[in-house]
Coordinates of C-alpha atoms and ligand atoms in Angstrom, one line a residue:
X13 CA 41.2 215.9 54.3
X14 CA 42.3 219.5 54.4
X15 CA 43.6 219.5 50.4
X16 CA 39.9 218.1 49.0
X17 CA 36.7 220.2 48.5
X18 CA 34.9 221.3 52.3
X19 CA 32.4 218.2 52.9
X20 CA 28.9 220.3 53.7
X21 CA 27.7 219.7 57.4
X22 CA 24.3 220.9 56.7
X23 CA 21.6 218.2 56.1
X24 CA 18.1 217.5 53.9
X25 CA 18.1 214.1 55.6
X26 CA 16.9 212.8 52.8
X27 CA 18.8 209.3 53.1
X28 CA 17.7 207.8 55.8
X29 CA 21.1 205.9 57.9
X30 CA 22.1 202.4 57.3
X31 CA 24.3 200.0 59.7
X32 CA 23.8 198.5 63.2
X33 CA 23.7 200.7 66.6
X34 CA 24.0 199.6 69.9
X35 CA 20.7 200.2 71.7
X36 CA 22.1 202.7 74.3
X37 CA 23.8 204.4 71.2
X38 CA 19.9 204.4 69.6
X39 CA 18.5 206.1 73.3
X40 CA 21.3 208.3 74.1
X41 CA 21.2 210.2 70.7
X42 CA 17.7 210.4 70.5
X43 CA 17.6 211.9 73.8
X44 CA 20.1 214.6 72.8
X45 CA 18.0 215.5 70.0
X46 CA 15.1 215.6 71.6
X47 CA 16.6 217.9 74.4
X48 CA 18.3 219.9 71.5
X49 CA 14.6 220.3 70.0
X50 CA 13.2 221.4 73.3
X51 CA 15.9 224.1 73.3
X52 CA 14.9 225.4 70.1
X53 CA 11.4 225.2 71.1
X54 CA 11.7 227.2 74.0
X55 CA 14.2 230.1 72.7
X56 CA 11.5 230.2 69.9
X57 CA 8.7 231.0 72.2
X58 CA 10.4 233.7 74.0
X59 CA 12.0 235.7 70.9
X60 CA 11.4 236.4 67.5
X61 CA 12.3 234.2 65.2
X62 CA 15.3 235.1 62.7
X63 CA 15.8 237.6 64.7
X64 CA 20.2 238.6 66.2
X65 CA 18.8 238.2 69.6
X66 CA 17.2 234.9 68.9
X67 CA 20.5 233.5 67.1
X68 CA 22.5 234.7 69.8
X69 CA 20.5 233.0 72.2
X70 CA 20.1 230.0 70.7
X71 CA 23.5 229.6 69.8
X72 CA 24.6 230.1 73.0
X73 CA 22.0 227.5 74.1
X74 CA 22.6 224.6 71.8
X75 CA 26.3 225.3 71.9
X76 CA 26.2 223.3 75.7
X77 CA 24.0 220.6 74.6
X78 CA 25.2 217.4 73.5
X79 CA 25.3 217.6 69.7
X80 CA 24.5 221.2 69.9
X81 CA 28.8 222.2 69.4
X82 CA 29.0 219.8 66.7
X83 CA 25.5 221.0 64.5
X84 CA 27.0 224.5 64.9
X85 CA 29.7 223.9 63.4
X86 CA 30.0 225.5 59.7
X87 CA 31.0 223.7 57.1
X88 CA 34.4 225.1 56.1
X89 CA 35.8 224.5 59.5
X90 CA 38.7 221.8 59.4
X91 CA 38.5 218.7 61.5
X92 CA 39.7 215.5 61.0
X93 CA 37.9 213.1 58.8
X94 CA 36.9 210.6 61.0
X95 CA 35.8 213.1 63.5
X96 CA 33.7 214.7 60.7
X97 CA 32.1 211.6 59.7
X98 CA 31.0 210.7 63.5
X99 CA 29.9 213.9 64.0
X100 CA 27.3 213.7 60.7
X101 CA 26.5 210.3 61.4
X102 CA 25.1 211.6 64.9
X103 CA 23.5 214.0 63.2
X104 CA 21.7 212.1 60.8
X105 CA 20.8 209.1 62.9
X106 CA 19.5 211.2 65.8
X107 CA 17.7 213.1 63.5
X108 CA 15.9 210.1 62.0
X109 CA 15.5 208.3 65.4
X110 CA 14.0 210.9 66.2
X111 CA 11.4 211.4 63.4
X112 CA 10.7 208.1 64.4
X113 CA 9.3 208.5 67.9
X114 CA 7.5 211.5 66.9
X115 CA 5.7 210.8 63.8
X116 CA 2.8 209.1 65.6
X117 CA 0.4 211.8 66.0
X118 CA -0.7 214.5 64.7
X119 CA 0.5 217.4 67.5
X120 CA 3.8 214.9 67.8
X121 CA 4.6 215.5 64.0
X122 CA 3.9 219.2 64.0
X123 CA 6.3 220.0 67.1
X124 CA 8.9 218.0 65.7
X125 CA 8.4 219.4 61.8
X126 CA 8.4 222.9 63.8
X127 CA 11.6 222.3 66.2
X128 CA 13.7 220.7 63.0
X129 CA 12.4 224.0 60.6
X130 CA 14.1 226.2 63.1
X131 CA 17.3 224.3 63.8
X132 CA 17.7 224.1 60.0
X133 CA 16.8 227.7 59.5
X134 CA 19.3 228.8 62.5
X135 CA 22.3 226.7 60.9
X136 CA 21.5 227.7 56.9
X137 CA 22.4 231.3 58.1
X138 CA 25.1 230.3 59.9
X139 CA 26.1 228.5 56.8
X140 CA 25.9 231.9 54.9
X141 CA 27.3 233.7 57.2
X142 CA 30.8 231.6 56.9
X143 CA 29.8 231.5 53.8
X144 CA 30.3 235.3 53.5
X145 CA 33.4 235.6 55.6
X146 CA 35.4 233.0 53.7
X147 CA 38.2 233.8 52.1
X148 CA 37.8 230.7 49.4
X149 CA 35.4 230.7 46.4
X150 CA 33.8 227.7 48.3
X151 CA 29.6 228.5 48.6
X152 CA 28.5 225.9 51.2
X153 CA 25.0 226.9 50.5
X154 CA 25.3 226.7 47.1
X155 CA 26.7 222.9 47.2
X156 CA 23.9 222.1 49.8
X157 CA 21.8 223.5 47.4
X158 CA 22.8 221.7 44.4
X159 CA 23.6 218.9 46.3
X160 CA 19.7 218.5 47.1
X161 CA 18.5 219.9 43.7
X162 CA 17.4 222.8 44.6
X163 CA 17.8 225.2 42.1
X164 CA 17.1 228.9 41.5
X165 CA 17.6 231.0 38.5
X166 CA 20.2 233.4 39.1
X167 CA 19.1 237.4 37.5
X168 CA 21.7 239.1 35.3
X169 CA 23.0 242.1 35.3
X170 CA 20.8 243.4 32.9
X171 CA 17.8 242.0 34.1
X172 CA 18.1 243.3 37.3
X173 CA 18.4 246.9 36.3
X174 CA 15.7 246.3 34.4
X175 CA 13.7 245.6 37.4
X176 CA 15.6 247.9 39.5
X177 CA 12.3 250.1 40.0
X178 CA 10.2 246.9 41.0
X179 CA 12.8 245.1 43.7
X180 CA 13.7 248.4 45.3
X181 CA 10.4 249.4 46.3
X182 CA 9.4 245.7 47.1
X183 CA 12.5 244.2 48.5
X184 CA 12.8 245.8 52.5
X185 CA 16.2 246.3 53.4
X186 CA 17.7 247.4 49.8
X187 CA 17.5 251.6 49.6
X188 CA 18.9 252.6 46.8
X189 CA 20.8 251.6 43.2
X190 CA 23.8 251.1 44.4
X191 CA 22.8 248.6 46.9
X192 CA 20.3 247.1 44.9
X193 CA 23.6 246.4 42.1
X194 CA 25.3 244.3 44.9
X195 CA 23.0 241.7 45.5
X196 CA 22.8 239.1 43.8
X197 CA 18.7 237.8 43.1
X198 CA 17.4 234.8 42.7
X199 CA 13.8 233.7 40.6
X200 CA 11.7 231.1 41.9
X201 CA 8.5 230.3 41.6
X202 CA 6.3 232.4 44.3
X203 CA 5.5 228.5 46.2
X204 CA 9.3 228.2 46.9
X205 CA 9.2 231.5 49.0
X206 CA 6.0 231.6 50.5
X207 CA 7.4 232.9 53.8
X208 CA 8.4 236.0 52.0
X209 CA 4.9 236.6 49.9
X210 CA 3.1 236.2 53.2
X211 CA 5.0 239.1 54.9
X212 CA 4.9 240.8 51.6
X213 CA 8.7 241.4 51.3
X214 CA 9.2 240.1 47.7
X215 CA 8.5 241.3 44.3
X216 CA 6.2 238.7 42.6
X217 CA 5.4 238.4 38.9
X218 CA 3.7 236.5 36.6
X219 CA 4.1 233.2 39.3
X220 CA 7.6 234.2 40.1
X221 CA 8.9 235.8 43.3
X222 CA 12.7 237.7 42.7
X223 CA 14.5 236.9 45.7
X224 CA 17.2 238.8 46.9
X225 CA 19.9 236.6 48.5
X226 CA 18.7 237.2 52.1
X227 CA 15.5 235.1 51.3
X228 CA 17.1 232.3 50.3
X229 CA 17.1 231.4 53.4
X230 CA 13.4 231.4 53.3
X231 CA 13.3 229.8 50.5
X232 CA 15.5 226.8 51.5
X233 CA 13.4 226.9 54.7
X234 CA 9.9 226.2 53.4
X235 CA 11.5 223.3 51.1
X236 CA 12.9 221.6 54.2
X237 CA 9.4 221.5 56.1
X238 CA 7.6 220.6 53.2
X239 CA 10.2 217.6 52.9
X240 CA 10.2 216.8 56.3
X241 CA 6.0 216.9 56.4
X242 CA 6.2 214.6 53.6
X243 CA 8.6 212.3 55.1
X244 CA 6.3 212.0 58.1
X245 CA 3.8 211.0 57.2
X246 CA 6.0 208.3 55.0
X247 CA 7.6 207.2 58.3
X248 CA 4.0 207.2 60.2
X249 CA 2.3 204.7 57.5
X250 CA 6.0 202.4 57.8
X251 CA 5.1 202.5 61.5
X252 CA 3.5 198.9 61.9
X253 CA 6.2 197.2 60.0
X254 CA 8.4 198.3 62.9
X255 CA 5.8 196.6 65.4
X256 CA 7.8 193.3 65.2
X257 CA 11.0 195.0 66.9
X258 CA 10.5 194.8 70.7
X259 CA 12.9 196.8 71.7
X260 CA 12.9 200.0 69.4
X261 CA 9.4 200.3 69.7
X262 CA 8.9 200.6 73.2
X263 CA 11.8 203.1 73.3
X264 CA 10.5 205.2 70.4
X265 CA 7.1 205.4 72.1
X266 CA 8.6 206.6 75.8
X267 CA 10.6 209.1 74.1
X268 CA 7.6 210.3 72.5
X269 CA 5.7 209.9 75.8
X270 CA 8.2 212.1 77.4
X271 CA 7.6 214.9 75.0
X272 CA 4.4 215.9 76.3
X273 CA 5.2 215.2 80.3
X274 CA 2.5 212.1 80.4
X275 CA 5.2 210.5 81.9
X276 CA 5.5 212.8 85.2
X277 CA 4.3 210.5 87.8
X278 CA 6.7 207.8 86.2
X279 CA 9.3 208.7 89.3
X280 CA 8.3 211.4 91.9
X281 CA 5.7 210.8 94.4
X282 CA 5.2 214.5 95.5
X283 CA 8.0 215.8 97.9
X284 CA 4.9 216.8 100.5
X285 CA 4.3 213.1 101.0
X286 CA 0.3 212.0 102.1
X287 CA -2.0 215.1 101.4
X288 CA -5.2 214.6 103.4
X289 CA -8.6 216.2 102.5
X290 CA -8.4 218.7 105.1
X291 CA -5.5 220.1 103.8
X292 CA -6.7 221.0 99.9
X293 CA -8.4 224.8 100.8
X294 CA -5.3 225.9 101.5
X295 CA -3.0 224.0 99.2
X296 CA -5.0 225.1 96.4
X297 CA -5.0 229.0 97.9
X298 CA -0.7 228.7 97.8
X299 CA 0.2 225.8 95.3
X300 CA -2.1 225.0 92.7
X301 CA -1.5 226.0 89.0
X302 CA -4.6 228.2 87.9
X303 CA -6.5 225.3 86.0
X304 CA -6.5 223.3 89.4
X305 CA -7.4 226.4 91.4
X306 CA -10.5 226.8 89.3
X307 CA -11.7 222.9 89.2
X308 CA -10.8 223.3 93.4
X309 CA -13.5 227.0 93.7
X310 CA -16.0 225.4 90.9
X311 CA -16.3 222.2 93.0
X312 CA -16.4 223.9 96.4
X313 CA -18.8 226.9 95.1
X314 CA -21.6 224.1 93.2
X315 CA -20.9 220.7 94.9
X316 CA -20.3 219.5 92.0
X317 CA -17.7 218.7 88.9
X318 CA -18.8 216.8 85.5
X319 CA -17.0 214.2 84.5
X320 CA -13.9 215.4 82.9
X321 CA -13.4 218.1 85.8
X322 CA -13.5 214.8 88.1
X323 CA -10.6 213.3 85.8
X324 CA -8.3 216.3 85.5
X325 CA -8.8 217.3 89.0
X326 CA -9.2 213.8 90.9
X327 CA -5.9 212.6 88.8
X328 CA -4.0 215.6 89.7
X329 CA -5.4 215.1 93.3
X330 CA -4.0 212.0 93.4
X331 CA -0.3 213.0 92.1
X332 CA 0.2 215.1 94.6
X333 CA 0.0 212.5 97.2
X334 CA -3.7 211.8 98.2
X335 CA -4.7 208.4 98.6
X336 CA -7.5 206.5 97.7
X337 CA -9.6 206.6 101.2
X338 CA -8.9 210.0 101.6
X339 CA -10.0 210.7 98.1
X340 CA -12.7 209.1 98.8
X341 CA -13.5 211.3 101.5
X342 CA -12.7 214.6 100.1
X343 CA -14.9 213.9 96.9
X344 CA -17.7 212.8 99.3
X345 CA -17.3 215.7 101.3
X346 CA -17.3 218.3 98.6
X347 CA -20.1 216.8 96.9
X348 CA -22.5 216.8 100.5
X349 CA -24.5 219.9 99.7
X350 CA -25.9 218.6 96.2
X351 CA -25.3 214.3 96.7
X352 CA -26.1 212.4 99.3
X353 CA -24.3 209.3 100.7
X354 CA -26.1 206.8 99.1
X355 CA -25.9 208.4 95.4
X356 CA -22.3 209.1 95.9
X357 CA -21.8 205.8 96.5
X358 CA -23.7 204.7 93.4
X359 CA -22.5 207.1 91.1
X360 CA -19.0 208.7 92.2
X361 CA -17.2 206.7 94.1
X362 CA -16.6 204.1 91.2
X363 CA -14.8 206.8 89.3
X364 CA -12.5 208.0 92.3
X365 CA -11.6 203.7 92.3
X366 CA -10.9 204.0 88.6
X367 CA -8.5 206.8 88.7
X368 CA -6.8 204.9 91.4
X369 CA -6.5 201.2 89.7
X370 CA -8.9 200.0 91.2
X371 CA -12.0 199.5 88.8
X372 CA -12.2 198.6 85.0
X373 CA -9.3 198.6 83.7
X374 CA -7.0 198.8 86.8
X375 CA -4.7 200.7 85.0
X376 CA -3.0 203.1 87.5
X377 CA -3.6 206.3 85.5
X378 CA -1.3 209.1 85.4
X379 CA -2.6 213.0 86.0
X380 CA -2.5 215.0 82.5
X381 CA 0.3 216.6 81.1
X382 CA -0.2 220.8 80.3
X383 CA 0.1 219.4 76.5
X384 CA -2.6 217.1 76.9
X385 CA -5.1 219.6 79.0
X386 CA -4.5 222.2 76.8
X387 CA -5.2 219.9 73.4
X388 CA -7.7 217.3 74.3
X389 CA -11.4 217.0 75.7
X390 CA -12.0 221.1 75.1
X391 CA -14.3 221.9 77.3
X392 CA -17.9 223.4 77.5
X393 CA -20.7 225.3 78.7
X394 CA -20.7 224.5 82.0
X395 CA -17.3 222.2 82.4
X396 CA -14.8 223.8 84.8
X397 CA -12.0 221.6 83.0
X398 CA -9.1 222.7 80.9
X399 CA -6.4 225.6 81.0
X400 CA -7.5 229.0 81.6
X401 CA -5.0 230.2 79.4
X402 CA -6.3 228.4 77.0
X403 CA -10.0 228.0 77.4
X404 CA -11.0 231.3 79.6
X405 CA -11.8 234.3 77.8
X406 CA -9.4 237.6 77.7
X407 CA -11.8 239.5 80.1
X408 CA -12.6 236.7 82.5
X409 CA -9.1 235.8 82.9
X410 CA -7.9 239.4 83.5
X411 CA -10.3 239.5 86.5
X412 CA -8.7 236.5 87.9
X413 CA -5.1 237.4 87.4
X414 CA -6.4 240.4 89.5
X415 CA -8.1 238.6 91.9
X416 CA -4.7 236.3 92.3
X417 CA -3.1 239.2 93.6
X418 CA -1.1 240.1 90.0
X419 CA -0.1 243.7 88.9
X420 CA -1.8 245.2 86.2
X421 CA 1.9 245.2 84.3
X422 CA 2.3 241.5 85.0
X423 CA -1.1 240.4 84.4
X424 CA -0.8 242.7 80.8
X425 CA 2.0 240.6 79.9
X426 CA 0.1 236.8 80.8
X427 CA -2.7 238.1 78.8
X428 CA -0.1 238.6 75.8
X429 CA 1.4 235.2 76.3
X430 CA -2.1 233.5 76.2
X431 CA -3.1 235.6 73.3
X432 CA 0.1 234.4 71.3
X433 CA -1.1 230.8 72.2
X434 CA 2.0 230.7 74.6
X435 CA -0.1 228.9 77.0
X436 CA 2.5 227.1 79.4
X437 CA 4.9 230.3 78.7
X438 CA 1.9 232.4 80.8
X439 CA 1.4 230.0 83.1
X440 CA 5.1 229.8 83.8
X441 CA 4.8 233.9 84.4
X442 CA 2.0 233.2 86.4
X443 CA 3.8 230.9 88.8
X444 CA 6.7 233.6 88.8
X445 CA 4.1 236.6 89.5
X446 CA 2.6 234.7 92.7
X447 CA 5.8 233.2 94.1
X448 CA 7.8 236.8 93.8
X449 CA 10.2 235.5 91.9
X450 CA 12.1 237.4 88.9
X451 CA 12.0 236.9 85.2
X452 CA 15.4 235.3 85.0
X453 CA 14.6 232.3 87.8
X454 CA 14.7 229.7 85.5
X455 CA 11.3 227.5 85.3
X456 CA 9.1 226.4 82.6
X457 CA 5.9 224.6 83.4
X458 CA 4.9 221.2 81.8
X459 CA 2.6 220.0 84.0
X460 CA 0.5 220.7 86.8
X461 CA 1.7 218.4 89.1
X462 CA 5.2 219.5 88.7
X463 CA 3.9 223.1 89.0
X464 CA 2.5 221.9 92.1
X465 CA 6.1 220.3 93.5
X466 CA 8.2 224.1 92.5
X467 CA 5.5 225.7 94.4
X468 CA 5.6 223.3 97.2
X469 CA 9.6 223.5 97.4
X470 CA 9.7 227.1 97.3
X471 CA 7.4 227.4 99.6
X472 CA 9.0 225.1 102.3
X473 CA 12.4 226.9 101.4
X474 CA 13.8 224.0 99.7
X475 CA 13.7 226.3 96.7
X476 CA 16.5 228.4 97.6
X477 CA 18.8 225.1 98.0
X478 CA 17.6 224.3 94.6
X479 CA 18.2 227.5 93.1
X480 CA 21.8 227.6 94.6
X481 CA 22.4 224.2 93.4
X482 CA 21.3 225.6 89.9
X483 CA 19.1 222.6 89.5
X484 CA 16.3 223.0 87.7
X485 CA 13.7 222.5 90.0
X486 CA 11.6 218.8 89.4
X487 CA 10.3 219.0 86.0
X488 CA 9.6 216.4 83.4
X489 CA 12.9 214.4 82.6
X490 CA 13.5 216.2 79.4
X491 CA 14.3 219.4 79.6
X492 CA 16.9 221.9 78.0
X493 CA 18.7 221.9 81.9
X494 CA 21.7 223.9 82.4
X495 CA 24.7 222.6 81.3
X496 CA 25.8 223.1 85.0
X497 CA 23.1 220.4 85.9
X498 CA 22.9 218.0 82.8
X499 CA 24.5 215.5 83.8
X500 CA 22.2 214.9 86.9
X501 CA 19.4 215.0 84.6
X502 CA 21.0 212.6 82.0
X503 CA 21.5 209.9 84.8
X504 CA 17.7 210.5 85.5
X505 CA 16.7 210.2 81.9
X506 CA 18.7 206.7 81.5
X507 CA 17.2 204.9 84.3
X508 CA 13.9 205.7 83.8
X509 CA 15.0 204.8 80.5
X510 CA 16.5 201.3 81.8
X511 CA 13.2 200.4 82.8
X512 CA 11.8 200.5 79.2
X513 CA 14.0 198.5 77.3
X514 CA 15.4 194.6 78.0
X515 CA 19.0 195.9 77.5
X516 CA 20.5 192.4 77.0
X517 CA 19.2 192.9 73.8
X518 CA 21.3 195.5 73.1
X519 CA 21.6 195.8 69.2
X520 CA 18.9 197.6 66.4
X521 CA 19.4 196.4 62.9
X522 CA 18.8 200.1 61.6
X523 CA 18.5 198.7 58.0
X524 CA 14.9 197.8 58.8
X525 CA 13.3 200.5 59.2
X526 CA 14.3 202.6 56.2
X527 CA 10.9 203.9 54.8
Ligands
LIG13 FE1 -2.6 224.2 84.2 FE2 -0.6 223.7 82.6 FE3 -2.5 225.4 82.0 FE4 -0.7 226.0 83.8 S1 -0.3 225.7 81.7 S2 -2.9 226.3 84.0 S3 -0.4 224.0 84.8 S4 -2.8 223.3 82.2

């Protein structure tokens, strides 16, 4: 109600939720979130963190987003009860759904701990923001903070001015006495702010850090991750009890799936239809991503790939629509010059059946994700595999941007990106320097195959069509689309959803899996 105390939006999810959900309830939430996270991520890998631009941005991006209006919200604004409940109850469920899916591997747990540290950060300073502009005594930070026991000594008058010398010259942003006498600072000990000692913006003494109010957003920050690390690897070990539920699991594990791209070739079968072997020189020249066009000139230039070159590339080979005889005969074509029939046979062609189903296993295996070339299987002296913009040294892969036709300016800022470790971020400049297009045509690049289907559909001027439409060109199902398109990609999402879960049994008893 209006009359009582403002109820604090912001969350330490440190209860995990209780009650029964429907199961499209369960997958529709932790979609949002996850398309909400993915948001975050990417804003986060163009701009600085913190940053006016970067909280512009983001607002503006979450702000369309399912959930994204509602975790905006500060806490003093009035809405109804009811309305307020629901929309923390989303919060919190999706949240720990969420956790859930991701807290099965290692890279899974650190994008998920990263994505959630920056939503939290983003909405504590919107929190102090209101905070600042309210009229009312009410602190919302404050009452999260006690709320969640967090607490920091508070200086005094007196001791601040007797520190006055210390915090001015180590506190950025403060430049003189009378500034310095209307902030208020905090004292913590230094491995509640280690943000701030690591950028050396805090006065540190004898253990303690004196934070101005500023850095208490740090402060807050670093708590949070260190909770939410803690809390995954809680929810990580509760895993197997979850085993038993057939119908959380499998949904937990495609979300998760989803998150790296693995799951490209779950729908599209390459808008070019049948590729033949004849046709790769010059598919590879216009629409392969860089780490294909390499495999492709390795293989043609020594006859020859090792093994995990013949996986990435073969895989990718077949995702964009070759089939297995012509496979066949591309592989035993390009391997001529060093192999001759009879060893191919022997030694190859079992491999090119495997990829397809056909041997071992006969699992029909999908091509690899950007995540999962980029993070598995490095590669070595003499392996053509991986990402250049990961694996390739700075000097070797400037000589190829050059030889791919790039500018110098262009090709200066793809080195930065891979520098920064932004590897899909300078691939997806990449793909933008060699089709012409401008920085604001919306793409981002999670896998090769799809980079393969943008090129293809520019190419054969479906792109423009596209563009108009403002659909994101085919990408992996979860994406931050715009809003302008998210519905289309939300009914994409749910059926390949629908194919996951036995929906007639449609309810999860959440009370089991609180860790
Ligand atoms: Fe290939 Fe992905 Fe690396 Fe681009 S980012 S080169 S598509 S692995």
């Amino acid at each position: 109600g209006s009359s009582a105390e403002p109820q604090v939006r912001l969350q330490f999810y440190r209860d995990p939720p209780s009650g029964s959900e429907q199961l499209d309830t369960v997958q529709n939430l932790c979609l949002a979130r996850l398309r909400l996270l993915k948001a975050v991520e990417e804003v986060g890998q163009d701009m600085i963190k913190g940053s006016k631009e970067y909280m512009e941005r983001l607002k503006m991006k979450l702000g369309k987003l399912d959930l994204g209006a509602s975790l905006l919200t500060t806490s003093g604004v009035h809405v109804d009860g009811l309305r307020f409940r629901e929309e923390i109850r989303r919060d919190v469920l999706s949240h720990f759904l969420l956790r859930l899916a991701m807290c099965r591997t290692e890279d899974q747990r650190r994008w998920f701990i990263t994505q959630e540290t920056d939503l939290f950060r983003l909405r504590f300073q919107l929190e102090q923001n209101a905070d600042r502009s309210r009229s009312s005594r009410f602190s919302a930070v404050a009452a999260f903070l006690s709320a969640n026991g967090i607490h920091f000594d508070s200086l005094s008058d007196a001791e601040r001015s007797d520190l006055a010398p210390e915090l001015l010259a180590a506190t950025p942003g403060i430049g003189s006495d009378a500034e310095l006498a209307t902030v208020a600072f905090y004292r913590a000990h230094f491995t509640e702010a280690l943000d701030l000692v690591r950028s050396r913006r805090v006065y540190l003494r004898d253990g303690f850090a004196y934070v101005p109010e500023t850095g208490v957003v740090s402060m807050a920050t670093t708590r949070f991750r260190a909770h939410l690390s803690h809390q995954l690897a809680v929810a990580c070990r509760a895993l197997p009890y979850l085993g038993e539920d057939a119908r959380l699991v499998p949904l937990l594990g495609a979300i998760a799936k989803n998150l790296s791209g693995d799951e490209w070739t779950a729908k599209s079968g390459g808008p070019a239809g049948v590729v033949l072997s004849g046709q790769v020189d010059q598919l590879a020249k216009t629409s392969f991503p860089p780490c294909m066009q390499h495999l492709h000139s390795s293989l043609r230039r020594d006859h020859h790939l090792r093994h995990f070159g013949r996986l990435q590339y073969g895989l990718f080979l077949k995702g964009i629509g070759m089939p297995l005889e012509e496979a066949l005969k591309f592989w035993r074509g390009a391997f001529a010059g060093k192999v001759d029939g009879d060893k191919f046979a022997k030694e190859y062609a079992y491999g090119i059946r495997y990829n397809y189903g056909k041997e071992g296993k006969r699992a029909d295996f999908s091509p690899y994700s950007c995540v999962r070339i980029i993070t598995t299987n490095q590669p070595g002296q003499g392996d053509s595999h991986g990402c250049p913009f990961r694996h390739c040294g700075a000097d070797l892969l400037a000589q190829r941007l050059q030889a791919a036709g790039i500018s110098q300016d262009q090709a200066q800022g793809i080195l930065t990106r891979a520098k920064d470790s932004q590897y899909q971020l300078a691939c997806r400049d990449y793909f933008r320097a060699v089709h012409k297009l401008s920085s604001d045509h919306e793409v981002s690049i999670n896998h090769p195959n799809q980079y393969y289907e943008e090129s293809r559909a520019l190419l054969l001027g479906n792109g423009q069509q596209q563009q108009s439409a403002r659909a994101p060109v085919r990408v992996t199902k979860v994406k931050a689309a715009p809003a302008a398109t998210a519905a289309g990609s939300q009914a994409a999402e749910s059926d390949w959803l629908d194919e996951t879960i036995d929906q007639e049994m449609s309810q999860v008893d959440l009370s089991a899996y609180e860790a």
